[in-house]
Coordinates of C-alpha atoms in Angstrom, one line a residue:
Chain A
M1 CA 65.7 96.2 96.9
Y2 CA 67.5 92.9 96.9
K3 CA 70.3 94.2 99.4
D4 CA 67.6 95.1 101.9
E5 CA 65.6 91.8 101.4
Q6 CA 65.0 89.7 104.4
L7 CA 63.7 86.1 104.7
D8 CA 60.1 85.6 105.7
E9 CA 61.6 83.4 108.5
E10 CA 65.0 83.5 110.0
K11 CA 66.9 80.6 109.1
V12 CA 69.2 78.8 111.6
F13 CA 72.1 76.4 111.4
K14 CA 72.7 74.2 114.4
D15 CA 76.4 74.7 115.2
P16 CA 78.3 73.0 118.1
V17 CA 80.6 76.0 118.6
H18 CA 78.0 79.0 118.6
R19 CA 75.1 77.0 119.3
Y20 CA 72.9 78.6 116.4
I21 CA 74.0 80.6 113.2
H22 CA 71.1 83.3 112.4
V23 CA 70.5 84.2 108.7
K24 CA 67.7 86.6 108.1
D25 CA 69.6 88.4 104.8
R26 CA 68.4 87.0 101.6
V27 CA 71.8 87.9 100.3
I28 CA 73.4 85.7 102.9
W29 CA 71.1 82.7 102.2
D30 CA 71.7 82.9 98.4
L31 CA 75.5 83.2 98.9
I32 CA 75.5 79.9 101.0
G33 CA 73.6 78.3 98.4
T34 CA 76.0 78.8 95.5
A35 CA 78.3 76.2 94.3
E36 CA 81.5 78.0 95.1
F37 CA 80.3 78.1 98.8
Q38 CA 79.0 74.6 98.8
R39 CA 82.6 73.4 97.8
L40 CA 84.0 74.5 101.0
R41 CA 82.1 71.4 102.7
R42 CA 84.6 69.2 101.1
I43 CA 87.9 71.3 102.2
K44 CA 88.8 70.4 105.7
Q45 CA 89.8 73.3 108.0
L46 CA 92.7 71.7 109.5
G47 CA 94.1 69.9 106.7
T48 CA 96.2 66.9 107.9
S49 CA 95.5 67.1 111.6
F50 CA 92.8 64.6 111.4
L51 CA 95.4 61.9 111.2
T52 CA 96.3 63.2 114.5
F53 CA 93.1 64.1 116.2
H54 CA 90.6 61.8 114.8
G55 CA 87.6 64.5 115.2
A56 CA 89.3 67.2 113.1
E57 CA 87.2 66.5 110.1
H58 CA 85.4 69.9 110.2
S59 CA 85.4 72.0 107.0
R60 CA 85.9 75.4 105.9
F61 CA 82.2 75.5 105.4
N62 CA 81.6 75.3 109.1
H63 CA 84.4 77.9 109.8
S64 CA 83.1 80.2 107.2
L65 CA 79.4 80.3 108.7
G66 CA 81.1 80.7 112.1
V67 CA 83.0 83.8 111.1
Y68 CA 79.8 85.3 109.6
E69 CA 77.9 84.6 113.1
I70 CA 80.7 86.3 115.3
V71 CA 80.7 89.2 112.8
R72 CA 77.0 89.4 112.8
R73 CA 77.2 89.4 116.7
I74 CA 79.6 92.1 116.7
L75 CA 77.6 94.2 114.5
F76 CA 74.7 93.7 116.4
N77 CA 76.8 95.2 119.7
F78 CA 78.1 98.1 117.3
D79 CA 74.8 99.4 116.5
G80 CA 74.4 102.9 117.5
R81 CA 78.2 103.3 118.4
P82 CA 80.1 106.2 117.2
H83 CA 82.5 105.5 114.2
W84 CA 80.3 102.6 113.1
N85 CA 78.6 103.2 109.9
K86 CA 75.5 100.8 109.6
D87 CA 75.6 100.9 105.8
Q88 CA 78.7 98.9 106.1
R89 CA 76.9 95.8 107.8
L90 CA 76.0 93.9 104.6
L91 CA 79.4 94.2 103.2
C92 CA 81.1 93.1 106.6
L93 CA 78.9 90.0 106.6
C94 CA 79.4 88.7 102.9
A95 CA 83.1 89.5 103.6
A96 CA 83.1 87.3 106.7
L97 CA 81.3 84.6 104.8
L98 CA 83.4 84.3 101.9
H99 CA 86.8 85.3 103.4
D100 CA 87.9 81.7 102.7
L101 CA 86.5 81.0 99.4
G102 CA 89.6 80.6 97.6
H103 CA 91.2 77.9 99.8
G104 CA 91.9 74.8 98.0
P105 CA 92.4 71.2 99.1
F106 CA 95.0 70.7 101.7
S107 CA 95.4 74.5 101.3
H108 CA 98.6 75.4 102.7
T109 CA 100.5 72.5 101.4
F110 CA 99.1 73.0 98.0
E111 CA 100.0 76.8 97.7
K112 CA 103.5 76.0 98.7
V113 CA 104.0 73.1 96.3
F114 CA 102.2 74.9 93.4
K115 CA 103.2 78.4 94.3
L116 CA 99.7 79.7 94.5
D117 CA 97.9 82.2 96.5
H118 CA 94.4 81.5 97.9
E119 CA 93.6 85.1 98.3
A120 CA 94.2 85.7 94.6
F121 CA 91.8 82.7 93.8
T122 CA 89.3 84.3 96.3
R123 CA 89.6 87.5 94.1
Q124 CA 89.2 85.6 91.1
I125 CA 86.1 83.9 92.3
V126 CA 84.6 86.9 93.9
L127 CA 85.0 89.0 90.5
G128 CA 84.9 86.1 87.9
D129 CA 82.0 84.5 86.2
T130 CA 80.5 82.9 89.2
E131 CA 77.3 82.1 90.9
I132 CA 79.0 84.1 93.9
N133 CA 79.6 87.0 91.4
Y134 CA 76.0 87.0 90.0
I135 CA 74.4 87.3 93.6
L136 CA 77.0 90.0 94.6
R137 CA 76.4 92.2 91.6
R138 CA 72.5 92.1 92.3
V139 CA 73.1 94.0 95.5
E140 CA 75.3 96.8 93.6
E141 CA 77.3 96.5 90.3
D142 CA 80.5 97.5 92.4
F143 CA 79.7 95.1 95.3
P144 CA 81.8 92.2 94.2
Q145 CA 84.9 94.8 94.2
K146 CA 84.1 95.9 97.6
V147 CA 84.1 92.4 99.1
A148 CA 87.1 91.5 97.1
D149 CA 88.8 94.6 98.6
V150 CA 87.8 93.8 102.3
I151 CA 89.0 90.2 101.9
N152 CA 92.2 91.5 100.4
K153 CA 92.4 94.0 103.2
T154 CA 92.7 96.9 100.9
Y155 CA 89.4 98.4 101.4
E156 CA 89.0 102.1 102.2
D157 CA 87.4 101.7 105.6
K158 CA 89.9 100.1 107.8
L159 CA 87.5 99.4 110.7
V160 CA 85.7 97.0 108.5
V161 CA 88.8 95.2 107.5
S162 CA 89.7 94.7 111.1
L163 CA 86.8 92.8 112.0
I164 CA 87.9 90.1 109.5
S165 CA 91.5 90.4 109.6
S166 CA 93.6 91.7 112.6
Q167 CA 95.3 90.2 115.8
I168 CA 91.8 89.8 117.3
D169 CA 89.4 89.2 114.6
A170 CA 86.4 86.9 113.9
D171 CA 88.3 84.7 111.9
R172 CA 90.8 83.8 114.6
M173 CA 88.1 83.8 117.3
D174 CA 86.1 81.3 115.3
Y175 CA 88.9 78.8 114.1
L176 CA 90.6 78.7 117.6
Q177 CA 87.2 77.8 119.2
R178 CA 86.3 75.2 116.3
D179 CA 89.5 73.7 116.2
A180 CA 89.5 73.2 119.9
Y181 CA 86.1 71.8 119.8
F182 CA 86.7 69.3 116.9
T183 CA 90.5 68.1 117.7
G184 CA 89.0 67.5 121.5
V185 CA 91.7 69.5 123.4
S186 CA 90.9 71.9 126.2
Y187 CA 93.1 74.7 125.3
G188 CA 91.4 76.8 122.9
H189 CA 88.5 78.1 125.2
F190 CA 88.2 81.8 126.0
D191 CA 85.2 84.0 126.9
M192 CA 84.0 85.2 123.4
E193 CA 80.9 86.9 124.6
R194 CA 82.9 88.9 127.0
I195 CA 85.3 90.1 124.1
L196 CA 82.5 91.0 121.8
R197 CA 80.9 93.0 124.8
V198 CA 84.0 95.2 125.3
M199 CA 85.0 95.4 121.6
R200 CA 84.8 99.1 120.5
P201 CA 84.7 100.4 116.7
L202 CA 87.3 103.4 116.1
E203 CA 87.9 105.3 113.0
D204 CA 90.4 102.8 111.5
Q205 CA 90.3 99.6 114.1
V206 CA 88.4 97.7 116.7
V207 CA 90.0 98.0 120.0
I208 CA 89.1 96.4 123.5
K209 CA 88.1 98.5 126.5
Q210 CA 90.7 98.3 129.3
S211 CA 88.1 96.4 131.6
G212 CA 88.2 93.5 129.1
M213 CA 91.8 93.0 129.3
H214 CA 91.6 89.6 131.2
A215 CA 89.4 88.0 128.6
V216 CA 91.8 89.0 126.0
E217 CA 94.7 87.6 127.8
D218 CA 92.7 84.1 128.0
Y219 CA 92.2 84.2 124.1
I220 CA 96.2 85.3 123.6
M221 CA 96.8 82.0 125.9
S222 CA 94.4 79.8 123.9
R223 CA 96.2 81.1 120.7
Y224 CA 99.5 80.2 122.1
Q225 CA 98.5 76.9 123.3
M226 CA 96.9 76.0 120.3
Y227 CA 99.7 76.8 118.2
W228 CA 102.2 74.4 119.9
Q229 CA 99.7 71.6 120.9
V230 CA 97.5 71.5 117.7
Y231 CA 98.8 73.3 114.7
F232 CA 102.5 72.5 115.3
H233 CA 101.6 68.9 116.4
P234 CA 104.6 66.7 115.0
V235 CA 102.6 63.9 113.9
S236 CA 100.3 66.3 111.6
R237 CA 103.5 67.9 110.5
S238 CA 104.7 64.5 109.4
A239 CA 101.6 63.9 107.4
E240 CA 102.2 67.3 105.9
V241 CA 105.6 66.6 104.9
I242 CA 104.4 63.2 103.3
L243 CA 101.5 65.3 101.3
T244 CA 104.1 67.8 100.1
K245 CA 106.5 65.1 98.7
I246 CA 103.6 63.3 97.0
L247 CA 102.7 66.5 95.1
H248 CA 106.3 67.2 94.5
R249 CA 106.8 63.9 92.9
A250 CA 103.6 63.9 91.2
K251 CA 104.7 67.1 89.4
E252 CA 108.3 65.8 88.8
L253 CA 106.9 62.6 87.1
Y254 CA 104.6 64.7 84.9
E255 CA 107.3 66.8 83.7
T256 CA 109.7 64.2 82.7
G257 CA 107.1 62.4 80.8
Y258 CA 106.2 59.5 83.1
Q259 CA 103.1 57.6 81.7
F260 CA 100.6 57.6 84.6
S261 CA 98.3 54.7 85.0
L262 CA 95.6 57.2 85.9
K263 CA 96.1 60.4 83.9
P264 CA 96.4 63.3 86.5
T265 CA 93.7 65.3 84.8
H266 CA 92.7 67.4 87.8
F267 CA 96.4 68.5 88.5
I268 CA 97.4 69.4 85.0
S269 CA 96.5 72.9 85.2
F270 CA 98.9 73.2 88.3
F271 CA 101.6 71.0 87.1
S272 CA 101.7 73.0 84.0
E273 CA 101.5 76.3 86.0
K274 CA 98.5 77.5 84.1
N275 CA 96.7 77.7 87.5
A276 CA 93.3 78.4 86.1
V277 CA 90.4 79.3 88.7
E278 CA 88.0 76.8 86.8
D279 CA 90.6 74.0 87.2
Y280 CA 90.9 75.1 91.1
L281 CA 87.2 75.0 91.5
K282 CA 87.2 71.5 90.3
L283 CA 89.6 70.3 92.8
D284 CA 88.6 69.3 96.6
E285 CA 90.1 66.9 99.1
S286 CA 87.7 63.9 98.0
I287 CA 89.3 64.3 94.3
V288 CA 92.8 64.7 95.9
L289 CA 92.4 61.6 98.2
Y290 CA 91.0 59.6 95.2
Y291 CA 94.2 60.4 93.3
F292 CA 96.3 59.3 96.1
Q293 CA 94.3 56.0 96.4
M294 CA 94.9 55.4 92.7
W295 CA 98.6 56.4 92.7
I296 CA 99.4 53.4 95.3
D297 CA 99.2 51.3 92.2
E298 CA 101.5 53.3 90.1
T299 CA 104.8 51.9 88.8
D300 CA 106.9 54.7 90.5
P301 CA 108.0 53.3 93.6
I302 CA 108.4 56.7 95.4
L303 CA 104.9 57.9 94.4
S304 CA 103.3 54.8 95.3
D305 CA 105.1 54.5 98.5
L306 CA 104.4 58.1 99.8
C307 CA 100.6 57.5 98.8
V308 CA 100.5 54.3 100.8
R309 CA 102.0 56.3 103.8
F310 CA 99.6 59.2 103.6
I311 CA 96.3 56.8 102.9
N312 CA 97.1 54.2 105.5
R313 CA 98.8 56.8 107.9
R314 CA 102.4 55.2 107.8
L315 CA 103.9 58.4 108.7
F316 CA 107.5 59.3 108.9
K317 CA 109.2 59.6 112.4
Y318 CA 111.0 62.5 113.6
V319 CA 113.7 63.7 115.6
E320 CA 114.6 67.4 117.1
F321 CA 117.1 69.0 115.2
N322 CA 119.2 72.0 115.5
P323 CA 120.3 73.4 112.1
N324 CA 123.4 75.4 113.6
A325 CA 124.7 72.5 115.8
Q326 CA 124.1 69.5 113.6
M327 CA 124.8 70.9 109.9
K328 CA 127.5 68.4 109.5
E329 CA 125.3 65.6 110.6
W330 CA 122.6 66.6 108.0
M331 CA 125.1 66.6 105.4
D332 CA 126.4 63.1 106.6
L333 CA 122.9 61.7 106.7
Y334 CA 122.2 63.1 103.2
Q335 CA 125.1 61.2 101.8
L336 CA 124.2 58.0 103.6
F337 CA 120.6 58.0 102.5
Q338 CA 122.1 58.3 99.0
K339 CA 124.5 55.1 99.6
V340 CA 121.7 53.1 100.9
G341 CA 119.3 53.9 98.0
I342 CA 116.8 55.8 100.0
N343 CA 116.3 59.1 97.9
P344 CA 117.0 61.9 100.6
Q345 CA 115.2 64.3 98.5
Y346 CA 111.9 62.8 99.3
Y347 CA 112.9 61.0 102.5
L348 CA 114.8 63.2 104.7
V349 CA 112.9 66.5 105.3
D350 CA 113.4 69.3 107.5
D351 CA 110.3 71.2 109.1
S352 CA 110.6 74.5 110.7
S353 CA 107.9 76.5 112.8
S354 CA 108.0 79.1 110.0
D355 CA 106.7 76.4 107.5
L356 CA 103.2 76.7 109.3
P357 CA 100.6 79.1 108.2
Y358 CA 99.6 80.0 111.9
D359 CA 101.4 82.5 114.5
F360 CA 100.8 83.6 117.9
Y361 CA 100.6 87.4 119.1
R362 CA 103.7 89.5 118.7
P363 CA 102.9 93.4 119.2
G364 CA 106.2 93.9 116.7
E365 CA 107.8 97.2 116.1
E366 CA 106.3 100.6 115.7
G367 CA 104.5 100.7 112.2
E368 CA 105.3 97.1 111.4
R369 CA 102.1 95.4 112.3
L370 CA 98.9 96.8 113.8
P371 CA 98.7 95.2 117.6
I372 CA 95.9 94.8 120.0
H373 CA 94.9 98.2 121.5
L374 CA 93.1 98.7 124.7
L375 CA 91.1 101.7 125.2
M376 CA 92.1 103.2 128.4
P377 CA 89.4 105.1 130.6
N378 CA 91.1 108.5 129.7
Q379 CA 90.4 107.4 125.7
E380 CA 94.3 106.8 125.2
L381 CA 95.2 103.4 123.4
K382 CA 97.8 101.2 124.7
E383 CA 99.3 98.1 123.0
L384 CA 98.2 95.1 124.9
S385 CA 101.6 93.7 126.0
R386 CA 102.6 97.0 127.7
Q387 CA 99.8 96.5 130.1
S388 CA 99.5 92.7 130.4
D389 CA 102.3 91.0 132.4
I390 CA 100.8 87.7 130.9
V391 CA 100.8 88.8 127.4
E392 CA 104.3 90.3 127.5
S393 CA 105.7 87.2 128.8
I394 CA 104.3 85.1 126.1
S395 CA 104.8 87.3 123.2
G396 CA 108.4 88.2 124.4
K397 CA 109.6 84.7 124.2
K398 CA 111.1 83.6 121.0
R399 CA 110.2 80.1 120.6
T400 CA 110.9 78.2 117.4
D401 CA 111.3 74.5 116.2
H402 CA 113.0 72.3 113.8
K403 CA 112.4 68.8 113.1
L404 CA 114.0 66.2 110.8
Y405 CA 111.5 63.6 109.3
F406 CA 112.4 60.2 107.9
P407 CA 110.9 56.7 107.2
M408 CA 112.0 54.4 110.3
D409 CA 110.7 51.5 108.7
F410 CA 113.2 51.8 105.6
I411 CA 116.1 52.3 107.9
E412 CA 115.2 49.2 110.1
A413 CA 114.8 47.1 106.8
L414 CA 118.5 47.8 105.9
P415 CA 120.5 44.5 106.6
D416 CA 122.3 44.7 110.0
D417 CA 125.5 44.1 108.7
Q418 CA 125.3 47.1 106.5
P419 CA 127.7 49.6 108.3
E420 CA 125.5 52.5 106.9
K421 CA 122.6 51.6 108.9
S422 CA 124.5 51.7 112.3
E423 CA 125.8 55.3 111.3
I424 CA 122.4 56.6 110.4
K425 CA 121.0 55.3 113.6
A426 CA 123.9 56.8 115.5
I427 CA 123.1 60.1 114.1
L428 CA 119.5 60.3 114.3
G429 CA 119.9 59.2 117.8
L430 CA 118.1 55.7 117.6
S431 CA 120.8 53.4 118.7
Chain B
M1 CA 117.8 72.2 103.7
L2 CA 116.7 75.5 104.9
A3 CA 116.7 77.0 101.5
N4 CA 114.5 79.7 102.3
H5 CA 116.7 80.7 105.6
A6 CA 119.7 80.6 103.2
K7 CA 118.4 83.1 101.0
L8 CA 117.4 85.4 103.9
M9 CA 121.0 85.0 105.3
K10 CA 122.4 86.1 101.8
F11 CA 120.3 89.3 102.2
F12 CA 121.6 90.1 105.5
M13 CA 125.2 89.3 104.7
S14 CA 124.6 91.8 101.7
S15 CA 123.0 94.4 103.8
G16 CA 125.7 94.5 106.4
E17 CA 123.2 95.7 108.9
I18 CA 119.5 96.2 108.8
V19 CA 118.0 98.8 111.1
G20 CA 114.2 98.2 111.7
R21 CA 111.9 95.3 111.3
K22 CA 109.4 97.2 109.1
K23 CA 112.2 98.4 106.8
L24 CA 113.5 94.8 106.5
Q25 CA 109.7 93.6 105.8
K26 CA 109.5 96.2 103.0
M27 CA 113.0 95.4 101.9
I28 CA 112.2 91.8 101.2
Y29 CA 109.0 92.5 99.5
I30 CA 110.4 95.1 97.3
L31 CA 113.3 92.4 96.3
K32 CA 110.5 89.9 95.7
K33 CA 108.8 92.1 93.2
C34 CA 112.1 92.6 91.7
D35 CA 112.1 88.7 90.7
V36 CA 114.4 87.7 93.7
P37 CA 112.9 84.5 94.7
F38 CA 112.2 84.8 98.3
E39 CA 109.1 82.7 99.2
E40 CA 107.8 84.4 102.1
K41 CA 104.2 84.8 101.7
Y42 CA 103.2 88.6 102.0
E43 CA 99.4 90.0 102.6
F44 CA 98.4 93.5 102.9
H45 CA 98.3 94.9 106.2
F46 CA 97.7 98.2 108.0
Y47 CA 101.3 99.5 107.4
G48 CA 101.3 97.9 103.6
P49 CA 102.7 94.5 102.5
Y50 CA 103.5 92.4 105.6
S51 CA 104.7 88.6 106.0
A52 CA 104.0 86.9 109.2
E53 CA 106.2 84.1 107.8
L54 CA 109.1 86.4 107.6
T55 CA 108.8 87.4 110.9
V56 CA 108.7 83.8 112.2
R57 CA 111.8 83.1 109.9
I58 CA 113.8 85.9 111.4
E59 CA 113.1 84.7 114.9
E60 CA 114.2 81.1 114.0
L61 CA 117.6 82.8 112.6
C62 CA 117.9 84.5 115.6
N63 CA 117.1 81.4 117.7
L64 CA 119.7 79.7 115.6
G65 CA 122.2 82.1 116.2
F66 CA 122.8 83.0 112.7
I67 CA 121.9 86.7 113.1
A68 CA 122.0 88.7 116.1
E69 CA 119.2 91.0 117.0
Q70 CA 119.6 94.0 119.1
K71 CA 116.6 95.6 120.8
E72 CA 116.9 99.4 121.0
K73 CA 114.6 101.7 123.2
K74 CA 113.3 104.7 121.3
S75 CA 111.1 107.4 122.7
N76 CA 107.9 105.4 123.0
Y77 CA 108.9 102.3 121.1
Y78 CA 111.3 99.6 120.4
Q79 CA 113.6 99.3 117.3
Y80 CA 115.4 96.1 116.1
R81 CA 118.9 96.1 114.6
Y82 CA 120.0 93.0 112.8
T83 CA 123.7 91.7 112.1
V84 CA 125.2 88.2 110.6
T85 CA 127.0 86.4 113.2
D86 CA 130.1 83.9 112.6
N87 CA 127.9 81.0 112.8
G88 CA 125.4 82.6 110.1
Q89 CA 128.3 83.1 108.1
D90 CA 129.5 79.3 108.5
F91 CA 125.7 78.4 107.6
L92 CA 126.2 80.4 104.7
N93 CA 129.2 78.9 103.3
Q94 CA 127.8 75.6 103.3
S95 CA 124.7 76.6 101.4
M96 CA 124.3 75.9 97.8
V97 CA 121.6 78.5 97.4
E98 CA 121.8 80.9 94.4
L99 CA 120.2 84.2 94.0
P100 CA 120.4 87.0 91.1
P101 CA 122.6 89.8 92.2
F102 CA 120.8 92.3 94.4
E103 CA 123.6 94.3 96.1
E104 CA 123.0 97.6 94.5
K105 CA 119.4 97.4 95.2
I106 CA 119.8 96.8 98.8
Q107 CA 122.2 99.6 99.1
Q108 CA 119.7 101.9 97.5
M109 CA 116.8 100.8 99.8
K110 CA 118.8 101.1 103.0
E111 CA 119.2 104.8 102.2
K112 CA 115.5 105.3 102.2
S113 CA 113.1 105.8 105.3
S114 CA 111.0 103.2 106.0
R115 CA 107.8 105.4 105.4
F116 CA 109.1 105.8 101.8
L117 CA 109.8 101.9 101.3
E118 CA 106.1 101.6 102.9
L119 CA 105.0 103.7 99.8
V120 CA 106.8 101.9 97.5
S121 CA 105.8 98.5 98.4
T122 CA 102.4 99.5 98.7
M123 CA 102.6 100.7 95.0
L124 CA 104.1 97.4 93.9
F125 CA 101.3 95.6 95.7
F126 CA 98.9 97.0 93.0
D127 CA 101.0 96.4 90.3
H128 CA 98.4 94.7 88.3
L129 CA 96.6 98.0 88.0
S130 CA 97.4 100.9 85.6
N131 CA 99.7 103.9 87.0
S132 CA 96.9 106.2 87.7
E133 CA 94.7 103.4 89.3
I134 CA 97.7 102.7 91.5
E135 CA 97.9 106.2 92.9
E136 CA 94.4 106.3 93.3
K137 CA 94.4 103.2 95.5
V138 CA 97.5 104.5 97.5
Q139 CA 95.2 107.7 98.4
V140 CA 92.7 105.1 99.5
V141 CA 94.6 102.5 101.4
K142 CA 97.2 105.1 102.8
K143 CA 95.0 107.9 103.5
S144 CA 96.2 108.6 106.8
S145 CA 99.8 108.5 105.8
N146 CA 99.3 111.8 103.8
Y147 CA 101.5 110.9 100.9
T148 CA 102.1 113.8 98.5
A149 CA 102.3 113.9 94.7
E150 CA 106.0 114.7 95.2
D151 CA 106.4 111.4 97.4
L152 CA 104.5 109.4 94.6
Q153 CA 106.7 110.9 91.8
Q154 CA 109.8 109.9 93.9
A155 CA 108.4 106.4 94.5
W156 CA 107.9 105.8 90.6
Q157 CA 111.5 107.0 90.0
F158 CA 112.7 104.6 92.7
I159 CA 111.0 101.7 91.2
E160 CA 112.1 102.3 87.8
E161 CA 115.8 102.7 89.2
M162 CA 115.2 99.6 90.9
K163 CA 114.4 97.8 87.8
Q164 CA 117.7 98.8 86.3
L165 CA 119.7 97.7 89.2
H166 CA 121.6 94.6 90.0

C-alpha cells in the first residue's frame, strides 16, 4: 500500500542544523517534490531580518524539512511507549512537513495588510485541487482532512497536535536553532538531543521528565533571547514598517484608480479582497521584490520612495516611545509632519512588541493556554515555572516595547530656517 | 496610533472589570465573531480559540499603565482581574477609534462562566460547518470537557441572542 511504501534507499538532505534529514517514506518524498512545497524555497523564514543579519536568507523550505526531521526523531524515541499510537506516525510526519505550506511572501506583513490567514490557505492547499492533495488522498481518502486538522490544531488526538504546536514543539525547536545558525547569533542554542530524550507522550500532550528540566530552561532562555535580539531587532522592524507601508500605498493607489506603469497583476486578488488560493500560490518573494524594483519608477512619489528605501536598505530611524507619557508629543509631531509636507500616514509609524508574530514563554492562567508540564517521579504533573526559578523569573517579567519610526533624511533635508524642523528634532530628541 | 490598543481599551471601559484571562480571551473572540473589528489573530488551542497577540497587547496596556492587573491566588492557580486606570481613560479620550455598540453583549458574556464561553467560542470557531457538524466537532475537540446536550443547546441559544444584541 502507498502509505506503507518505503524508498529502496534512504534519501538524505544535508542540513546545517540537524546534520542530515532522513527520508524513507515514499509519501514524504513525493510531498517534497510537489510544486506547492517547492514554492517554500522562495519564501524566507525570517522575512525582513536579512536586512539586519545578512546570513538570514534561509527559507521556509529548510525549516519545514527541519520540523519534519525533529518529529521523525521524537517518534523514534516514542516507539513502544505507553500512550503512543504508532498508527499516527505518517500523519505526524506529513503535518510536520506541511505545517507552513500556507505562508506567503513576507508572511506576517502580508497577512496584516490584506487581512489574510496563512492557516486558512494551508487548509485550502491541503484540501483543494493541488499536487499535495493528490498525494495525500492516495494514502486514504480522508487523509488530507486529518492532516489539515492536525495543522489547524483541531485534530481529535491532542498528543499528535502537541508535537507540532505547543509551548515546546518541533516547530519552535527547529526555528530557534535554524534562525540562530543563519543569523550568526549565539543565543539560540540548547541541547535538543537531551530534550528529545526526556520527552514523554501522555494521553493528550507531550510532557518533559523532571530530570530534563535544565535542558528545557536552556530552551526557554534561548527563546527569550532570540525574541529580543533577533525577532524584535529594531532594524528588521524598520524594514517591516516600510514593507507594510508599501503594500498599503499600492492598495490605496489601486483603489483610487491610479494607473500603474506596471500593472500589479499578482496583487489584484488581494487588493480586491478576492484572496483566491490559486493567486496566492503564484506569489512568492521573488515576485514581490520584482514589483518593488519596478515600482521605484512609478510616478507616485510615496510608492517610489518607499520602494527605494526597501530595495536599497535606506531604512527609517527610530526612537524609543512611551505612548502614555508622550501622547501629546505624538499628536504634535503628526501635525508638524503634515505642515512640512511629509505624509505622517506613511512616514510616522509606531511599532509595538505585540505587532510581532513571536512570543516568549508565559505559563498563563489556569485553562488559558496549555503550559509546559514536567513529569515528576511520582507521576504528578507540575507547570515548569513552578519548579524552575530561572523560568519563573523570565516568564514573570512583563517586558514590552514601543518605538516610533520616521525618515531622518527627510527631516534633515528641511531648510534650517524652517521652524518646524527644529521642533520636530526637539520632540524626537535629535537636537 | 495604537488603534488596536484603543479598541481593547474601549472593551475594558465598557466592561467595568474583567475577571480571568481565559474569560477575556473568549469574550474578545466572540465579539470578533459578532463583527466587532478586533484585529488580534486567534488560533485553536487546547482550551479553544486563543490569541497570543492579545496576551502581549494586554501586557503592553498594563505596562503603559492604561489598565491595572491584579493577580489573585486561588487554591492551586492564579487569577487576574483587569480595570481601566485614569491614564487609560485619558488615552481613550484622545483616541479616534470607533466601534459598533457592544455593551449589551459584554454584559451578557460577563454573566457566563469561562467554561461556557469556551464552549461558545469553540462552536463559533467552526462556524463554516453545519450545526450538526459543529456539534460533532465540539465532542471531538472538547472530549475531556464533557459538555452535555443541554450545554450545547444553551450555547446555541446564547449565540442567537448575541447576534440580536448591541
